[in-house]
Structure formats: C-alpha cells, structure tokens
Short mmCIF file of N, CA, C and O in Angstrom, two decimals:
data_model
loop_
_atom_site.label_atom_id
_atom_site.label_comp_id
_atom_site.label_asym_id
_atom_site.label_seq_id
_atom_site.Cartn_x
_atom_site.Cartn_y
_atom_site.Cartn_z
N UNK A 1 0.83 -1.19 0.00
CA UNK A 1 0.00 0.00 0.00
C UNK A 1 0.87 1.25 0.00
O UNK A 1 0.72 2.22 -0.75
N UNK A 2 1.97 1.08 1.10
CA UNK A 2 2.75 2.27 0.75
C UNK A 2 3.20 2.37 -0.28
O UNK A 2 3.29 3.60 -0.37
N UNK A 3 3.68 1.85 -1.47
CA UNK A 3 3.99 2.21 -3.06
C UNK A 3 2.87 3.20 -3.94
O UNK A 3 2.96 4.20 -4.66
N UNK A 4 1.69 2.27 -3.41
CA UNK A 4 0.72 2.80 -4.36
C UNK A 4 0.17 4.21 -3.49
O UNK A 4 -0.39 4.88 -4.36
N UNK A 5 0.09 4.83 -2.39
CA UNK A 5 -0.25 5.52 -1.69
C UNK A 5 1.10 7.06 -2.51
O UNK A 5 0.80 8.15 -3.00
N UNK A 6 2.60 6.36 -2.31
CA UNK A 6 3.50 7.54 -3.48
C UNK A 6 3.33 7.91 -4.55
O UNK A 6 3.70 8.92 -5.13
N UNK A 7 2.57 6.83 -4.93
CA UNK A 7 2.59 7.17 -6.48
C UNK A 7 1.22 7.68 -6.75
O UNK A 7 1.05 8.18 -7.86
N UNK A 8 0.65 7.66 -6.28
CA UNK A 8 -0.96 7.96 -6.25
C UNK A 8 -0.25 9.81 -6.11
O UNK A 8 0.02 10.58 -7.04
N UNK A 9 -0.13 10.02 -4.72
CA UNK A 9 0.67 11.40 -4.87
C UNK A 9 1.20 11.74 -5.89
O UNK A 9 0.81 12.77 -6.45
N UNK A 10 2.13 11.05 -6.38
CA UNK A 10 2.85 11.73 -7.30
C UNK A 10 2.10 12.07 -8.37
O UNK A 10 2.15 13.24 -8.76
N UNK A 11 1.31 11.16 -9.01
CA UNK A 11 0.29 11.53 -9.80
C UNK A 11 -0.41 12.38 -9.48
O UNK A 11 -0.48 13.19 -10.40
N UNK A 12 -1.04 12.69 -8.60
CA UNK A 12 -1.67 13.83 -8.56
C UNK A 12 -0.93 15.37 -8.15
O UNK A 12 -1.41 16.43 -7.74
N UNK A 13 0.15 15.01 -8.40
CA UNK A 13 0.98 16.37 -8.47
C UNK A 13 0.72 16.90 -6.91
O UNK A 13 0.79 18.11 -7.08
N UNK A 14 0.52 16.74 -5.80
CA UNK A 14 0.41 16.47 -4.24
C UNK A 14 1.59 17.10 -3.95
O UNK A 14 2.33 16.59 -4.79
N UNK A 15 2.37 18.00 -3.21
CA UNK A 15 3.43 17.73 -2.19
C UNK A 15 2.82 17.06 -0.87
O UNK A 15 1.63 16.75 -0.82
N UNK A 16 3.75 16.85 0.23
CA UNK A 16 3.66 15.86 1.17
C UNK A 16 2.47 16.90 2.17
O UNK A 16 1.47 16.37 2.65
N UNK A 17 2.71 18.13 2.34
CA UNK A 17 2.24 19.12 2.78
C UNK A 17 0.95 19.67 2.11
O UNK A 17 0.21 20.11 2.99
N UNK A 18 0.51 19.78 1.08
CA UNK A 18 -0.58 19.66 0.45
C UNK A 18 -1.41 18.49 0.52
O UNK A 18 -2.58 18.75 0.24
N UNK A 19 -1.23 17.59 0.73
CA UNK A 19 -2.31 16.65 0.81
C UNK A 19 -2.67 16.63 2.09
O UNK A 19 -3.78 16.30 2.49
N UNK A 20 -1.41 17.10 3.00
CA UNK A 20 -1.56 16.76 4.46
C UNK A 20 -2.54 17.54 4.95
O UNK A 20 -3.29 17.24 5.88
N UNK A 21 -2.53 18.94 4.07
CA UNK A 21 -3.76 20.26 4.51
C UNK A 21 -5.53 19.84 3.91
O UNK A 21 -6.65 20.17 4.28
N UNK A 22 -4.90 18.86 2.68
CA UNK A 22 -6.73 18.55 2.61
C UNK A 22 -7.14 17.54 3.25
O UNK A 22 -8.33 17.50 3.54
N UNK A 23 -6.32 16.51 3.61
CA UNK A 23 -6.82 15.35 4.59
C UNK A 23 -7.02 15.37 5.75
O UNK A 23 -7.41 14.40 6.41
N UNK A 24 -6.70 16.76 6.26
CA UNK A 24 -6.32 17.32 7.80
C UNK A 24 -5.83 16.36 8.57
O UNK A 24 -6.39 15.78 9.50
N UNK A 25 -4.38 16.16 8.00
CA UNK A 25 -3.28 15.46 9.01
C UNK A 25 -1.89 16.19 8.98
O UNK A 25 -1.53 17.06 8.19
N UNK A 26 -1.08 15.56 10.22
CA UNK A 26 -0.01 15.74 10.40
C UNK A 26 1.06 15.48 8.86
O UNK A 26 0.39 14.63 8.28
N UNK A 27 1.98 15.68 8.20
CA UNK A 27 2.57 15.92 7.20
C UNK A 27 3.27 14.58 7.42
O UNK A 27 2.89 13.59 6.79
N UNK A 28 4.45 14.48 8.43
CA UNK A 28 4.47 12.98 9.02
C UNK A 28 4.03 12.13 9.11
O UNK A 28 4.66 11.09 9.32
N UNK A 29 2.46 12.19 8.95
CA UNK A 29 1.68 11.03 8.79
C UNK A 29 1.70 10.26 7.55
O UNK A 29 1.61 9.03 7.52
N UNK A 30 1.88 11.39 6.03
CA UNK A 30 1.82 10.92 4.91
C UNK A 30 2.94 10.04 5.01
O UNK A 30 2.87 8.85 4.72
N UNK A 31 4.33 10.80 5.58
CA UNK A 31 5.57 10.33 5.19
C UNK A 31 5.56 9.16 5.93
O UNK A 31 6.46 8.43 5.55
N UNK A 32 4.91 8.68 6.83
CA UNK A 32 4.74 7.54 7.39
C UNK A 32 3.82 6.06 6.68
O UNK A 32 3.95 4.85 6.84
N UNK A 33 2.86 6.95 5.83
CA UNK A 33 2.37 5.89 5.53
C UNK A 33 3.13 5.12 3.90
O UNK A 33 3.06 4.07 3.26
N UNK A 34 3.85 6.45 3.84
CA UNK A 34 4.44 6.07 2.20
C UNK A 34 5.58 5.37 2.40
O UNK A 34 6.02 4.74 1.44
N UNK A 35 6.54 5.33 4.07
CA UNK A 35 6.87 3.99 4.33
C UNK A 35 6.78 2.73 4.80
O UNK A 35 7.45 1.84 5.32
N UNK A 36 5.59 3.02 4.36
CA UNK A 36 5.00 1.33 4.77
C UNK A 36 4.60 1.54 6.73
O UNK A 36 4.65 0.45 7.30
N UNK A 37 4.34 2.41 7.41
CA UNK A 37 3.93 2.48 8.74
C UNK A 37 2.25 1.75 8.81
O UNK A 37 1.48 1.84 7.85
N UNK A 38 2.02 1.31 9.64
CA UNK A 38 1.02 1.13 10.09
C UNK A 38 0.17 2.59 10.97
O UNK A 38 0.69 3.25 11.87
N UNK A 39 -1.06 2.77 10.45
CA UNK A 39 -1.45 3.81 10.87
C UNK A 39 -2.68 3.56 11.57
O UNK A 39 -3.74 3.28 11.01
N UNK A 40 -2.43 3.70 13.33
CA UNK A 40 -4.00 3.35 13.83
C UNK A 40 -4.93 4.44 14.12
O UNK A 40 -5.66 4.37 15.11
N UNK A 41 -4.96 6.01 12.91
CA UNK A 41 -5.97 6.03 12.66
C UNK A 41 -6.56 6.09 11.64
O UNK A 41 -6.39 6.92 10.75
N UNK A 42 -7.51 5.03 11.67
CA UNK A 42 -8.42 5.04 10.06
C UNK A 42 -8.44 6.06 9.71
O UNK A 42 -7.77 6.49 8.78
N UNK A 43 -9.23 6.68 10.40
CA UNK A 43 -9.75 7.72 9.07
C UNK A 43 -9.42 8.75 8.73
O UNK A 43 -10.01 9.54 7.99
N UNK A 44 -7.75 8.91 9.58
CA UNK A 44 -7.24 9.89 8.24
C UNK A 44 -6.27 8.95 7.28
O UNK A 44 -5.66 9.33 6.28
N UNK A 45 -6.28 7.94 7.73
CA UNK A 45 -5.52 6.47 6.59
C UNK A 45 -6.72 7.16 5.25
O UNK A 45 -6.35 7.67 4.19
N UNK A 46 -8.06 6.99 5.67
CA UNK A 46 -8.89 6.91 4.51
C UNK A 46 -9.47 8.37 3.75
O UNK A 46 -9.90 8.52 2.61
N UNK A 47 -9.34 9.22 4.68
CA UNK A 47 -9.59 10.63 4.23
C UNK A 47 -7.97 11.00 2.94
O UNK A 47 -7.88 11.69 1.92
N UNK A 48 -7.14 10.28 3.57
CA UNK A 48 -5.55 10.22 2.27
C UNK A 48 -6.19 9.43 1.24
O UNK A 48 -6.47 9.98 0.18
N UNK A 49 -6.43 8.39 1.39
CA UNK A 49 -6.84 7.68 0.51
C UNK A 49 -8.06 7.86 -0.54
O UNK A 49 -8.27 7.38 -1.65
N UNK A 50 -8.57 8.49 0.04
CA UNK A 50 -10.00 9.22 -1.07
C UNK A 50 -9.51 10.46 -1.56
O UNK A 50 -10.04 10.95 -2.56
N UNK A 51 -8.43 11.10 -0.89
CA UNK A 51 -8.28 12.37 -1.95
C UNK A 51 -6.90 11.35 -2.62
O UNK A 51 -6.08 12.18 -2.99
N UNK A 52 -6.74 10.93 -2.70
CA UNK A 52 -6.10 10.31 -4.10
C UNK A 52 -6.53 9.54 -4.80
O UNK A 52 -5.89 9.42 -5.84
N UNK A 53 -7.45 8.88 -4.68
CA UNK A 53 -8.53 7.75 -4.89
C UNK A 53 -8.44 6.82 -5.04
O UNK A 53 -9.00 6.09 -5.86
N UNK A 54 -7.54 6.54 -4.10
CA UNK A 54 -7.50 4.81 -4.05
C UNK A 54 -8.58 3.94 -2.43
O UNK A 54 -9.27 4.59 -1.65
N UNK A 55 -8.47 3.09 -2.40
CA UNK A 55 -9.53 2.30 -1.69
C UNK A 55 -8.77 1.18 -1.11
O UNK A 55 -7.95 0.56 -1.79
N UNK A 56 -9.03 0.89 0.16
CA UNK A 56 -8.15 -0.07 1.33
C UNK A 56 -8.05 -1.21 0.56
O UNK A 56 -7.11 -1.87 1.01
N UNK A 57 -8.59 -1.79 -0.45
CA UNK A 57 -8.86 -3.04 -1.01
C UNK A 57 -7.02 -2.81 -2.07
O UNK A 57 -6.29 -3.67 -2.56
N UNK A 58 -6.94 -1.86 -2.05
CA UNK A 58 -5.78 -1.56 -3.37
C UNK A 58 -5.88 -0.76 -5.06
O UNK A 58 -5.05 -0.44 -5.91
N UNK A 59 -7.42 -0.68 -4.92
CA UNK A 59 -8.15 -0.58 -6.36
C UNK A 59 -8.15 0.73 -6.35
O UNK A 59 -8.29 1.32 -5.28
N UNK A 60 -8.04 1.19 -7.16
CA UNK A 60 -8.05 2.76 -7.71
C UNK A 60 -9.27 2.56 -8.42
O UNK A 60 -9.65 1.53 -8.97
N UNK A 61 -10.22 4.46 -8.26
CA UNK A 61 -10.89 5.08 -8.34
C UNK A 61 -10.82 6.27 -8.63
O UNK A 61 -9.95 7.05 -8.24
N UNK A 62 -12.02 6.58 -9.55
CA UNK A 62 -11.74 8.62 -9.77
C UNK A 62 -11.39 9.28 -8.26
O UNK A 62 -12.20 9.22 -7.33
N UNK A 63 -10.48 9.72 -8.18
CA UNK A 63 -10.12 10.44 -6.87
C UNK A 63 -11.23 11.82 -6.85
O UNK A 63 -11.81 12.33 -7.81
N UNK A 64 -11.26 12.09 -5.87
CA UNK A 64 -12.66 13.48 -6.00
C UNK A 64 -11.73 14.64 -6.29
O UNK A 64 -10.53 14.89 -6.13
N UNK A 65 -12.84 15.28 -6.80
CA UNK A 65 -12.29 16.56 -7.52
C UNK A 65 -11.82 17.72 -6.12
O UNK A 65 -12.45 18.15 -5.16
N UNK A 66 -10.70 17.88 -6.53
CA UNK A 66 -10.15 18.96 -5.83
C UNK A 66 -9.67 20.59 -6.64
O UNK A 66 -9.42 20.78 -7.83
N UNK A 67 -9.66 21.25 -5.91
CA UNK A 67 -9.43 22.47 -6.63
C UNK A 67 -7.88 22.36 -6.82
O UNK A 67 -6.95 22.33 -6.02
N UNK A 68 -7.94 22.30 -8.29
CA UNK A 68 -6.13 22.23 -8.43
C UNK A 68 -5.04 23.37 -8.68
O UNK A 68 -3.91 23.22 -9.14
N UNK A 69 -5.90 24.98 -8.13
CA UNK A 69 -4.77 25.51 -7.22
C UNK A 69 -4.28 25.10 -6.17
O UNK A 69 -3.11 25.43 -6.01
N UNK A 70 -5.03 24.12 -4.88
CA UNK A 70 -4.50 23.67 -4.03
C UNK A 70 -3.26 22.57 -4.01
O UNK A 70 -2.65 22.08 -3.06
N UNK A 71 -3.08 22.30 -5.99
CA UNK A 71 -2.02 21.23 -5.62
C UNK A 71 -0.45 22.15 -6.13
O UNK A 71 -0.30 23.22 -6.72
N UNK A 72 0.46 21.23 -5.62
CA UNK A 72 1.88 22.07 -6.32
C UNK A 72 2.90 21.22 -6.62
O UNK A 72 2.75 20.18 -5.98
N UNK A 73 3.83 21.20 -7.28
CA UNK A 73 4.61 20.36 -7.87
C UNK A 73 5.88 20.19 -6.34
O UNK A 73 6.37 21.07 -5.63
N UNK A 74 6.11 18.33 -6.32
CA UNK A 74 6.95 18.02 -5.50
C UNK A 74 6.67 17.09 -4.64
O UNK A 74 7.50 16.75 -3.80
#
C-alpha cells in the first residue's frame, strides 16, 4: 500500500504538505504511511486515501475533484 499511496501522490501532483492540509493530518503522517507504517488512525488512513482515490482493497478510483490551485509540484 505504501507504493501505491507515493505514487498515487505523485500523480496527482500532491506535495507531502498539500495533501496533508486537505486530509487534515499531520505531514508525518503521509511520510509515514508512504513507508510502509502502520497507521491506527483510520480515518485519516482513509480521508488520504479518497483524496487520491484509491480504496483499502488496493483498487483505484476517480479520486474526488479537488481544486487544483491547491495542488503544487513536489
């Protein structure tokens, strides 16, 4: 999951800090989950995971539309 959780970012043109402000988490948290950490709390595991649009199962989905001044390259 952590592979697909980086690259999901990366694709969506995300810095670590930008996603961290729409998922309302700690910035550390991303960088935690993109190394493979175990994260006991769901639901900002899944609030990351829907703004990139992927799904606990592994399967990618249209990620929801975000305003893409909020994203920035990095």
């Amino acid at each position: 999951m952590a592979t697909q959780i980086h690259a999901a970012r990366l694709r969506g043109a995300y810095s670590v800090e930008t996603l961290a402000a729409l998922a309302r988490v700690d910035a550390e948290l991303i960088t935690a989950l993109e190394n493979g950490a175990q994260i006991a709390d769901v639901g900002a595991r899944d609030r990351i995971m829907d703004i990139l649009g992927l799904r606990p199962d592994g399967h990618r989905y249209p990620a929801r539309s975000v305003d893409p001044n909020l994203r920035s390259q990095g």
